[in-house]
């Protein structure tokens, strides 16, 4: 784990001879080797970069009272238009009363507040509905201070008690004004953070509040029913996805085990399954977008959640680390890297190994053109693993000019300046795209996590006066929001079941098996390699 953290947080491109930069399980409490001051300096540069690349926000007008119905629900902008560099503007989104204490503004931007005041600011009333940027930012960051079910309980209490939803003698007109807003808040929560509702306590509170709203008008009942059906569909899809992942994991075997039972002459390779590099890049993009789609925005925060110094409950944080979809995505990166290395090391003939290297160079180039930077980096990582890079006779037969260009694009110097420039270009193309093909942006995931990690570590969650540092969470939400926009793109490429099955299920070599295959292809060059070769032959093949 320590080795992985150093590689992840250092985020260096693996040089020839390096192991892949990821390990499977990554989300324990991170301990950076960099000082806090270094983190802050680095993050200041990153934040200035991100603020330039965020599109202007499309603010919605304050809610105008309309006849009861779906058209009277508060309207909010799409994810791609949620943030600008100025944060939350009080003049546009303040309550008519604005008497809620505990919030601190500067130049009309919300910078900090007590946790209770921020919770109250989340709950709508007759004259006020919170901006979607605030809803997203607070729901994302609040889990650093309290469980989602605790927040839901407080929201329900404020809605029921303060808005008198439980009072049979309350003004029906008053309820008609507030009910659509409460329902819209619940809809925002269930649509953006549906995984929160896998907790039975969350679902129980949601159903209770929704029932109180639906008991008034037939229109509300229909809206509540639609909200619940949509939530249930999302949770069912997640469960099905997890079952598929578990099935794939349970059937995975080591390639060497397969080779012991089946002669290599009848083994398929990736080129026999898909001879066209562009087609393989399309299928890799299918896998990437599918797995990205199941990552919840809250997982970025829960990956790095730590103890809130003002929270006396020491046990509550252990169950909050629900990052299974992030981990599944990292496992996919690892698998792709090892698959690339396996396909290169497996052929007996040198010319076949050289052809495989050139094939993956072409696949990587097509991934770059598509905007699939994660698969691109996984392929480069696999080709730079020691068992592959040591094959000097094989590499001598390869035209490496295209590979050198790709490595230059992913060069880690200057904090991945070349890659970040290409990513901004892809993001800009996505904003003005006229087709789904042009909308694809799949970031190099390790670097995205690193950026979010340093933002989280570089700034305190609370200020000295105990206020929540909301200025930090605006920036955190901007980065996660951009990812949310990218992950919602539908893949325009038709799925090829045969190719996808190969990518996801074909056995790959372990690291030791890769070294053995490499030594069998091109013999050891020194005593250390000879000793390792003998040891691997003995342990893996039972030969001396």
Short mmCIF file of C-alpha atoms in Angstrom, two decimals, residues 5-484:
data_model
loop_
_atom_site.label_atom_id
_atom_site.label_comp_id
_atom_site.label_asym_id
_atom_site.label_seq_id
_atom_site.Cartn_x
_atom_site.Cartn_y
_atom_site.Cartn_z
CA UNK A 5 0.44 5.71 -2.40
CA UNK A 6 3.84 7.03 -3.36
CA UNK A 7 3.15 6.21 -6.99
CA UNK A 8 -0.40 7.55 -6.97
CA UNK A 9 0.39 10.80 -5.22
CA UNK A 10 3.63 11.26 -7.12
CA UNK A 11 1.69 10.33 -10.25
CA UNK A 12 4.78 9.68 -12.39
CA UNK A 13 4.64 7.99 -15.75
CA UNK A 14 6.20 4.54 -15.35
CA UNK A 15 9.56 4.48 -17.05
CA UNK A 16 10.66 1.40 -18.92
CA UNK A 17 11.29 -1.25 -16.33
CA UNK A 18 8.69 -0.05 -13.86
CA UNK A 19 5.78 -1.97 -12.44
CA UNK A 20 2.25 -0.71 -13.15
CA UNK A 21 1.41 2.39 -11.19
CA UNK A 22 -1.69 1.02 -9.48
CA UNK A 23 -2.49 -1.55 -6.88
CA UNK A 24 -6.00 -2.96 -6.51
CA UNK A 25 -7.17 -1.51 -3.21
CA UNK A 26 -6.37 2.16 -2.79
CA UNK A 27 -8.76 3.78 -0.39
CA UNK A 28 -7.36 3.80 3.08
CA UNK A 29 -6.56 7.05 4.85
CA UNK A 30 -3.81 8.59 2.76
CA UNK A 31 -0.54 9.82 4.16
CA UNK A 32 1.31 12.04 1.70
CA UNK A 33 5.07 12.39 1.64
CA UNK A 34 4.63 16.03 0.64
CA UNK A 35 4.39 18.71 3.26
CA UNK A 36 1.13 20.56 3.78
CA UNK A 37 2.71 23.77 2.50
CA UNK A 38 3.78 21.97 -0.69
CA UNK A 39 0.24 20.65 -1.10
CA UNK A 40 -1.19 24.13 -0.70
CA UNK A 41 1.23 25.61 -3.23
CA UNK A 42 0.49 22.87 -5.73
CA UNK A 43 -3.24 23.14 -5.16
CA UNK A 44 -3.22 26.92 -5.60
CA UNK A 45 -1.78 26.39 -9.07
CA UNK A 46 -4.34 23.69 -9.83
CA UNK A 47 -7.28 25.76 -8.62
CA UNK A 48 -6.28 28.69 -10.80
CA UNK A 49 -6.08 26.31 -13.75
CA UNK A 50 -9.48 24.77 -13.03
CA UNK A 51 -11.16 28.13 -12.53
CA UNK A 52 -10.19 29.10 -16.06
CA UNK A 53 -11.62 25.94 -17.55
CA UNK A 54 -15.05 25.95 -15.87
CA UNK A 55 -17.83 27.20 -18.15
CA UNK A 56 -20.00 30.12 -17.01
CA UNK A 57 -22.91 29.16 -14.79
CA UNK A 58 -26.43 29.42 -16.19
CA UNK A 59 -28.35 30.71 -13.20
CA UNK A 60 -32.03 29.97 -12.96
CA UNK A 61 -34.52 32.58 -11.96
CA UNK A 62 -35.90 32.52 -8.42
CA UNK A 63 -38.97 30.34 -8.15
CA UNK A 64 -42.11 32.04 -9.41
CA UNK A 65 -45.37 30.84 -7.96
CA UNK A 66 -47.39 28.93 -10.55
CA UNK A 67 -50.41 26.65 -10.47
CA UNK A 68 -49.69 23.36 -8.77
CA UNK A 69 -48.18 20.81 -11.15
CA UNK A 70 -44.88 19.60 -12.55
CA UNK A 71 -44.34 22.90 -14.35
CA UNK A 72 -44.23 24.69 -11.00
CA UNK A 73 -41.29 22.62 -9.77
CA UNK A 74 -38.06 24.62 -9.38
CA UNK A 75 -36.02 24.35 -12.57
CA UNK A 76 -32.27 23.83 -12.35
CA UNK A 77 -29.45 23.92 -14.93
CA UNK A 78 -27.66 20.79 -16.17
CA UNK A 79 -24.38 19.66 -14.59
CA UNK A 80 -22.26 21.23 -17.31
CA UNK A 81 -23.60 24.67 -16.36
CA UNK A 82 -23.62 24.49 -12.59
CA UNK A 83 -20.43 26.30 -11.62
CA UNK A 84 -18.46 29.38 -12.40
CA UNK A 85 -15.34 30.70 -10.69
CA UNK A 86 -17.25 32.99 -8.36
CA UNK A 87 -19.04 30.36 -6.30
CA UNK A 88 -22.44 30.92 -4.77
CA UNK A 89 -23.96 34.41 -5.14
CA UNK A 90 -26.13 35.51 -2.23
CA UNK A 91 -27.90 38.27 -4.14
CA UNK A 92 -29.31 35.79 -6.64
CA UNK A 93 -30.12 33.03 -4.21
CA UNK A 94 -30.89 34.47 -0.85
CA UNK A 95 -34.02 33.82 1.14
CA UNK A 96 -36.45 36.68 1.21
CA UNK A 97 -36.02 36.63 4.98
CA UNK A 98 -32.22 36.02 4.98
CA UNK A 99 -32.25 36.05 8.77
CA UNK A 100 -30.48 32.68 9.07
CA UNK A 101 -27.41 33.34 11.16
CA UNK A 102 -24.13 31.49 11.10
CA UNK A 103 -23.31 32.07 7.41
CA UNK A 104 -20.35 34.19 6.34
CA UNK A 105 -20.22 35.89 2.92
CA UNK A 106 -17.50 37.87 1.18
CA UNK A 107 -18.31 39.82 -1.98
CA UNK A 108 -21.69 38.08 -1.92
CA UNK A 109 -20.05 34.64 -2.03
CA UNK A 110 -20.74 32.09 0.68
CA UNK A 111 -17.39 31.19 2.24
CA UNK A 112 -18.18 29.50 5.54
CA UNK A 113 -20.88 28.76 8.06
CA UNK A 114 -21.83 26.64 11.01
CA UNK A 115 -22.98 23.16 10.11
CA UNK A 116 -26.48 23.84 11.46
CA UNK A 117 -26.81 27.04 9.45
CA UNK A 118 -25.69 25.27 6.29
CA UNK A 119 -28.28 22.56 6.86
CA UNK A 120 -31.01 25.16 7.30
CA UNK A 121 -29.77 26.86 4.13
CA UNK A 122 -30.37 23.57 2.29
CA UNK A 123 -34.05 23.38 3.25
CA UNK A 124 -36.50 25.41 1.12
CA UNK A 125 -39.32 27.51 2.47
CA UNK A 126 -42.20 29.43 0.91
CA UNK A 127 -39.96 32.23 -0.36
CA UNK A 128 -36.73 30.37 -1.01
CA UNK A 129 -35.30 27.43 -2.91
CA UNK A 130 -31.53 26.71 -2.79
CA UNK A 131 -29.49 26.92 -5.97
CA UNK A 132 -28.49 23.57 -7.45
CA UNK A 133 -24.81 24.41 -7.04
CA UNK A 134 -25.36 24.74 -3.30
CA UNK A 135 -27.42 21.55 -3.09
CA UNK A 136 -24.77 19.53 -4.93
CA UNK A 137 -21.87 21.05 -3.01
CA UNK A 138 -23.42 20.59 0.41
CA UNK A 139 -24.72 17.07 -0.20
CA UNK A 140 -21.27 16.13 -1.51
CA UNK A 141 -19.24 17.64 1.33
CA UNK A 142 -21.59 17.19 4.29
CA UNK A 143 -20.63 13.51 4.59
CA UNK A 144 -17.26 14.70 5.91
CA UNK A 145 -19.12 15.86 9.02
CA UNK A 146 -22.12 13.58 9.37
CA UNK A 147 -23.73 10.47 7.90
CA UNK A 148 -26.12 11.07 5.00
CA UNK A 149 -28.90 9.45 7.04
CA UNK A 150 -28.25 11.94 9.86
CA UNK A 151 -28.52 14.81 7.38
CA UNK A 152 -31.69 13.34 5.92
CA UNK A 153 -33.21 13.09 9.41
CA UNK A 154 -32.43 16.76 10.07
CA UNK A 155 -33.83 17.84 6.71
CA UNK A 156 -37.01 15.85 7.32
CA UNK A 157 -37.37 17.40 10.77
CA UNK A 158 -36.98 20.94 9.40
CA UNK A 159 -39.43 20.27 6.58
CA UNK A 160 -42.06 18.67 8.79
CA UNK A 161 -41.83 20.85 11.86
CA UNK A 162 -40.86 24.23 10.46
CA UNK A 163 -43.15 24.00 7.44
CA UNK A 164 -45.97 22.49 9.56
CA UNK A 165 -46.49 19.54 7.22
CA UNK A 166 -47.65 17.45 10.16
CA UNK A 167 -50.26 19.97 11.29
CA UNK A 168 -53.74 19.00 9.97
CA UNK A 169 -54.89 22.58 10.59
CA UNK A 170 -52.08 24.18 8.58
CA UNK A 171 -52.86 26.46 5.66
CA UNK A 172 -53.40 24.36 2.53
CA UNK A 173 -52.22 27.21 0.32
CA UNK A 174 -49.02 27.37 2.36
CA UNK A 175 -48.45 23.64 1.82
CA UNK A 176 -49.12 24.00 -1.91
CA UNK A 177 -46.36 26.57 -2.07
CA UNK A 178 -43.76 24.62 -0.11
CA UNK A 179 -44.52 21.00 -1.12
CA UNK A 180 -43.19 21.25 -4.73
CA UNK A 181 -39.95 22.72 -3.41
CA UNK A 182 -39.42 19.99 -0.83
CA UNK A 183 -40.22 17.38 -3.45
CA UNK A 184 -37.71 18.95 -5.83
CA UNK A 185 -35.00 18.87 -3.15
CA UNK A 186 -35.66 15.17 -2.59
CA UNK A 187 -35.59 14.60 -6.34
CA UNK A 188 -32.22 16.38 -6.61
CA UNK A 189 -30.85 14.19 -3.83
CA UNK A 190 -32.14 10.89 -5.23
CA UNK A 191 -31.00 11.67 -8.77
CA UNK A 192 -27.51 12.90 -7.93
CA UNK A 193 -26.65 10.73 -4.91
CA UNK A 194 -28.85 7.64 -5.35
CA UNK A 195 -26.39 5.34 -3.59
CA UNK A 196 -27.07 7.13 -0.30
CA UNK A 197 -30.47 5.43 -0.34
CA UNK A 198 -29.05 1.92 -0.14
CA UNK A 199 -29.09 2.69 3.57
CA UNK A 200 -32.46 1.58 4.94
CA UNK A 201 -32.51 4.55 7.32
CA UNK A 202 -32.26 6.93 4.35
CA UNK A 203 -35.02 5.15 2.47
CA UNK A 204 -37.26 5.13 5.53
CA UNK A 205 -36.94 8.90 6.04
CA UNK A 206 -37.42 9.53 2.32
CA UNK A 207 -40.63 7.49 2.19
CA UNK A 208 -41.99 9.17 5.32
CA UNK A 209 -41.45 12.69 4.04
CA UNK A 210 -42.64 11.81 0.54
CA UNK A 211 -45.81 10.29 2.01
CA UNK A 212 -46.56 13.51 3.91
CA UNK A 213 -46.20 15.48 0.68
CA UNK A 214 -48.18 13.03 -1.46
CA UNK A 215 -51.11 12.94 0.93
CA UNK A 216 -52.17 16.43 -0.13
CA UNK A 217 -52.58 16.47 -3.90
CA UNK A 218 -52.90 13.88 -6.67
CA UNK A 219 -50.18 15.68 -8.66
CA UNK A 220 -47.77 15.31 -5.76
CA UNK A 221 -48.54 11.60 -5.54
CA UNK A 222 -47.62 11.14 -9.19
CA UNK A 223 -44.38 13.10 -8.78
CA UNK A 224 -43.45 11.11 -5.67
CA UNK A 225 -44.17 7.86 -7.49
CA UNK A 226 -41.98 8.91 -10.42
CA UNK A 227 -39.15 9.87 -8.07
CA UNK A 228 -39.29 6.57 -6.20
CA UNK A 229 -39.48 4.50 -9.38
CA UNK A 230 -36.46 6.29 -10.83
CA UNK A 231 -34.48 5.73 -7.61
CA UNK A 232 -35.40 2.04 -7.46
CA UNK A 233 -34.32 1.58 -11.09
CA UNK A 234 -30.93 3.13 -10.39
CA UNK A 235 -30.34 0.99 -7.30
CA UNK A 236 -31.43 -2.14 -9.16
CA UNK A 237 -29.04 -1.33 -12.01
CA UNK A 238 -26.22 -0.87 -9.50
CA UNK A 239 -26.95 -4.24 -7.88
CA UNK A 240 -26.97 -5.93 -11.27
CA UNK A 241 -23.66 -4.26 -12.18
CA UNK A 242 -22.08 -5.45 -8.94
CA UNK A 243 -23.28 -8.99 -9.60
CA UNK A 244 -21.63 -8.92 -13.04
CA UNK A 245 -18.37 -7.66 -11.56
CA UNK A 246 -18.45 -10.36 -8.90
CA UNK A 247 -19.06 -13.02 -11.54
CA UNK A 248 -16.17 -11.77 -13.67
CA UNK A 249 -13.89 -11.71 -10.63
CA UNK A 250 -14.84 -15.21 -9.53
CA UNK A 251 -14.07 -16.73 -12.94
CA UNK A 252 -10.70 -15.01 -13.44
CA UNK A 253 -7.67 -17.30 -13.62
CA UNK A 254 -3.99 -16.86 -14.28
CA UNK A 255 -2.94 -17.18 -17.94
CA UNK A 256 -0.11 -19.51 -16.97
CA UNK A 257 -2.59 -21.97 -15.48
CA UNK A 258 -4.45 -22.03 -18.79
CA UNK A 259 -1.24 -22.54 -20.76
CA UNK A 260 -0.45 -25.60 -18.66
CA UNK A 261 -3.70 -27.24 -19.77
CA UNK A 262 -3.92 -25.93 -23.33
CA UNK A 263 -1.01 -25.73 -25.79
CA UNK A 264 -0.04 -22.20 -26.76
CA UNK A 265 -0.66 -23.05 -30.41
CA UNK A 266 -4.43 -23.10 -29.83
CA UNK A 267 -4.50 -20.03 -27.58
CA UNK A 268 -6.15 -16.92 -29.02
CA UNK A 269 -4.57 -13.50 -28.79
CA UNK A 270 -6.14 -10.04 -28.99
CA UNK A 271 -5.29 -9.59 -32.69
CA UNK A 272 -7.17 -12.76 -33.67
CA UNK A 273 -10.19 -11.44 -31.76
CA UNK A 274 -9.95 -7.85 -33.04
CA UNK A 275 -7.47 -7.05 -35.79
CA UNK A 276 -8.45 -3.37 -36.10
CA UNK A 277 -6.84 -1.04 -33.49
CA UNK A 278 -9.60 1.56 -33.90
CA UNK A 279 -12.30 -1.02 -33.17
CA UNK A 280 -10.46 -2.15 -30.03
CA UNK A 281 -10.12 1.48 -28.89
CA UNK A 282 -13.89 1.85 -29.34
CA UNK A 283 -14.57 -1.26 -27.24
CA UNK A 284 -12.17 -0.05 -24.54
CA UNK A 285 -14.14 3.20 -24.49
CA UNK A 286 -17.32 1.17 -24.01
CA UNK A 287 -15.83 -0.46 -20.91
CA UNK A 288 -14.50 2.84 -19.57
CA UNK A 289 -17.78 4.74 -19.92
CA UNK A 290 -19.82 1.92 -18.44
CA UNK A 291 -17.62 1.74 -15.34
CA UNK A 292 -17.37 5.50 -15.02
CA UNK A 293 -21.16 5.75 -15.12
CA UNK A 294 -21.52 3.70 -11.94
CA UNK A 295 -19.12 5.82 -9.87
CA UNK A 296 -21.10 8.06 -7.52
CA UNK A 297 -19.79 11.59 -6.90
CA UNK A 298 -19.78 10.93 -3.14
CA UNK A 299 -17.16 8.18 -3.59
CA UNK A 300 -14.47 10.81 -4.22
CA UNK A 301 -15.18 12.32 -0.82
CA UNK A 302 -15.71 9.03 0.99
CA UNK A 303 -12.38 7.77 -0.32
CA UNK A 304 -10.55 10.32 1.80
CA UNK A 305 -12.95 10.82 4.69
CA UNK A 306 -11.31 11.35 8.05
CA UNK A 307 -12.43 12.02 11.60
CA UNK A 308 -14.16 15.36 12.11
CA UNK A 309 -12.43 16.93 15.14
CA UNK A 310 -15.79 18.25 16.42
CA UNK A 311 -17.45 14.83 16.18
CA UNK A 312 -17.23 12.68 19.28
CA UNK A 313 -18.54 9.53 17.59
CA UNK A 314 -15.35 7.61 16.87
CA UNK A 315 -16.99 4.64 15.18
CA UNK A 316 -19.17 6.34 12.57
CA UNK A 317 -16.49 6.89 9.96
CA UNK A 318 -15.55 3.27 9.38
CA UNK A 319 -18.80 2.41 7.60
CA UNK A 320 -18.75 5.51 5.42
CA UNK A 321 -16.01 4.35 3.08
CA UNK A 322 -18.21 3.04 0.33
CA UNK A 323 -15.95 3.30 -2.69
CA UNK A 324 -16.54 -0.05 -4.40
CA UNK A 325 -17.16 1.47 -7.84
CA UNK A 326 -13.99 3.55 -7.67
CA UNK A 327 -12.06 0.44 -6.71
CA UNK A 328 -13.64 -1.54 -9.54
CA UNK A 329 -12.50 1.15 -11.95
CA UNK A 330 -8.94 1.03 -10.62
CA UNK A 331 -9.00 -2.77 -10.93
CA UNK A 332 -9.99 -2.35 -14.58
CA UNK A 333 -6.96 -0.11 -15.16
CA UNK A 334 -4.73 -2.75 -13.55
CA UNK A 335 -6.25 -5.51 -15.64
CA UNK A 336 -5.81 -3.61 -18.90
CA UNK A 337 -2.14 -2.90 -18.08
CA UNK A 338 -1.49 -6.58 -17.33
CA UNK A 339 -3.47 -7.67 -20.39
CA UNK A 340 -1.25 -5.52 -22.63
CA UNK A 341 1.90 -6.92 -21.03
CA UNK A 342 0.58 -10.49 -21.28
CA UNK A 343 -0.30 -10.18 -24.97
CA UNK A 344 3.20 -8.86 -25.71
CA UNK A 345 5.15 -11.40 -23.64
CA UNK A 346 3.17 -14.48 -24.67
CA UNK A 347 4.20 -14.98 -28.35
CA UNK A 348 7.20 -17.23 -28.87
CA UNK A 349 8.47 -15.53 -32.02
CA UNK A 350 10.14 -12.15 -31.86
CA UNK A 351 8.33 -10.80 -34.94
CA UNK A 352 4.97 -11.65 -33.37
CA UNK A 353 5.89 -9.80 -30.18
CA UNK A 354 7.00 -6.78 -32.24
CA UNK A 355 3.73 -6.86 -34.18
CA UNK A 356 1.79 -6.94 -30.89
CA UNK A 357 3.68 -3.89 -29.58
CA UNK A 358 2.96 -1.94 -32.76
CA UNK A 359 -0.68 -3.00 -32.55
CA UNK A 360 -1.06 -1.61 -29.03
CA UNK A 361 0.73 1.59 -30.04
CA UNK A 362 -1.96 2.07 -32.69
CA UNK A 363 -4.70 1.27 -30.16
CA UNK A 364 -3.25 3.83 -27.74
CA UNK A 365 -3.14 6.47 -30.48
CA UNK A 366 -6.81 5.84 -31.32
CA UNK A 367 -7.69 6.10 -27.61
CA UNK A 368 -5.98 9.49 -27.54
CA UNK A 369 -7.93 10.68 -30.58
CA UNK A 370 -11.21 9.51 -29.05
CA UNK A 371 -10.47 11.28 -25.74
CA UNK A 372 -10.02 8.04 -23.77
CA UNK A 373 -6.98 9.05 -21.72
CA UNK A 374 -7.42 6.36 -19.07
CA UNK A 375 -7.08 3.45 -21.50
CA UNK A 376 -4.23 5.30 -23.16
CA UNK A 377 -2.32 5.49 -19.90
CA UNK A 378 -3.12 1.86 -19.02
CA UNK A 379 -1.65 0.72 -22.34
CA UNK A 380 1.47 2.85 -21.88
CA UNK A 381 1.81 1.52 -18.34
CA UNK A 382 1.59 -2.08 -19.57
CA UNK A 383 4.17 -1.50 -22.29
CA UNK A 384 6.56 0.07 -19.78
CA UNK A 385 6.44 -2.84 -17.33
CA UNK A 386 9.85 -4.43 -16.79
CA UNK A 387 9.01 -7.81 -18.39
CA UNK A 388 8.08 -5.94 -21.59
CA UNK A 389 10.68 -3.19 -21.60
CA UNK A 390 13.57 -5.65 -21.17
CA UNK A 391 12.75 -7.32 -24.50
CA UNK A 392 15.44 -5.33 -26.31
CA UNK A 393 15.62 -7.57 -29.39
CA UNK A 394 11.87 -7.27 -29.79
CA UNK A 395 11.83 -3.49 -29.37
CA UNK A 396 14.63 -3.20 -31.95
CA UNK A 397 12.14 -4.40 -34.57
CA UNK A 398 9.48 -1.85 -33.56
CA UNK A 399 8.97 1.58 -35.11
CA UNK A 400 8.69 3.57 -31.91
CA UNK A 401 8.15 7.09 -33.28
CA UNK A 402 4.39 6.98 -32.60
CA UNK A 403 4.97 5.55 -29.14
CA UNK A 404 7.41 8.37 -28.33
CA UNK A 405 4.74 10.90 -29.28
CA UNK A 406 2.21 9.26 -26.97
CA UNK A 407 4.68 9.14 -24.09
CA UNK A 408 5.36 12.83 -24.66
CA UNK A 409 1.64 13.60 -24.39
CA UNK A 410 1.48 11.78 -21.03
CA UNK A 411 4.82 13.13 -19.78
CA UNK A 412 4.51 13.73 -16.02
CA UNK A 413 6.84 16.75 -16.00
CA UNK A 414 5.38 20.12 -14.98
CA UNK A 415 2.48 18.33 -13.27
CA UNK A 416 1.41 16.57 -16.47
CA UNK A 417 1.27 19.85 -18.40
CA UNK A 418 0.97 18.20 -21.83
CA UNK A 419 -1.78 15.87 -20.71
CA UNK A 420 -3.69 18.65 -18.94
CA UNK A 421 -3.51 20.74 -22.11
CA UNK A 422 -4.88 17.84 -24.15
CA UNK A 423 -7.58 17.22 -21.54
CA UNK A 424 -8.69 20.86 -21.66
CA UNK A 425 -8.86 20.60 -25.44
CA UNK A 426 -11.01 17.49 -25.20
CA UNK A 427 -13.22 19.16 -22.57
CA UNK A 428 -13.69 22.20 -24.78
CA UNK A 429 -14.53 19.98 -27.74
CA UNK A 430 -17.08 18.23 -25.57
CA UNK A 431 -18.79 21.51 -24.63
CA UNK A 432 -19.32 22.49 -28.27
CA UNK A 433 -19.91 18.97 -29.59
CA UNK A 434 -22.66 18.18 -32.05
CA UNK A 435 -22.31 14.41 -31.70
CA UNK A 436 -21.81 11.90 -28.88
CA UNK A 437 -18.47 10.96 -30.43
CA UNK A 438 -17.11 14.45 -29.80
CA UNK A 439 -18.45 14.57 -26.23
CA UNK A 440 -16.21 11.76 -24.94
CA UNK A 441 -13.77 12.81 -22.22
CA UNK A 442 -12.32 9.99 -20.11
CA UNK A 443 -9.67 11.43 -17.79
CA UNK A 444 -6.55 9.71 -16.54
CA UNK A 445 -8.19 8.56 -13.35
CA UNK A 446 -5.17 8.38 -11.08
CA UNK A 447 -4.40 12.03 -11.69
CA UNK A 448 -8.01 13.04 -11.09
CA UNK A 449 -7.94 11.29 -7.72
CA UNK A 450 -4.61 12.90 -6.93
CA UNK A 451 -5.96 16.39 -7.66
CA UNK A 452 -8.97 15.83 -5.43
CA UNK A 453 -6.79 14.33 -2.72
CA UNK A 454 -4.45 17.33 -2.59
CA UNK A 455 -7.37 19.72 -2.60
CA UNK A 456 -8.81 17.84 0.37
CA UNK A 457 -5.49 17.68 2.22
CA UNK A 458 -4.28 21.18 1.32
CA UNK A 459 -7.18 22.99 3.01
CA UNK A 460 -8.83 22.44 6.38
CA UNK A 461 -12.45 21.28 6.53
CA UNK A 462 -13.14 23.65 9.39
CA UNK A 463 -11.92 27.14 10.18
CA UNK A 464 -10.51 28.09 13.60
CA UNK A 465 -13.93 29.38 14.67
CA UNK A 466 -15.49 25.97 13.98
CA UNK A 467 -17.21 27.05 10.77
CA UNK A 468 -17.28 24.69 7.80
CA UNK A 469 -14.77 25.91 5.19
CA UNK A 470 -17.26 26.14 2.35
CA UNK A 471 -14.83 27.93 0.03
CA UNK A 472 -12.86 24.68 -0.10
CA UNK A 473 -15.95 22.67 -0.91
CA UNK A 474 -16.91 24.94 -3.81
CA UNK A 475 -13.60 23.97 -5.42
CA UNK A 476 -14.06 20.29 -4.58
CA UNK A 477 -17.54 20.33 -6.10
CA UNK A 478 -16.25 21.99 -9.28
CA UNK A 479 -13.79 19.17 -9.90
CA UNK A 480 -16.29 16.41 -9.12
CA UNK A 481 -18.98 18.18 -11.16
CA UNK A 482 -16.76 18.18 -14.24
CA UNK A 483 -16.29 14.44 -13.84
CA UNK A 484 -20.07 14.04 -13.46
#
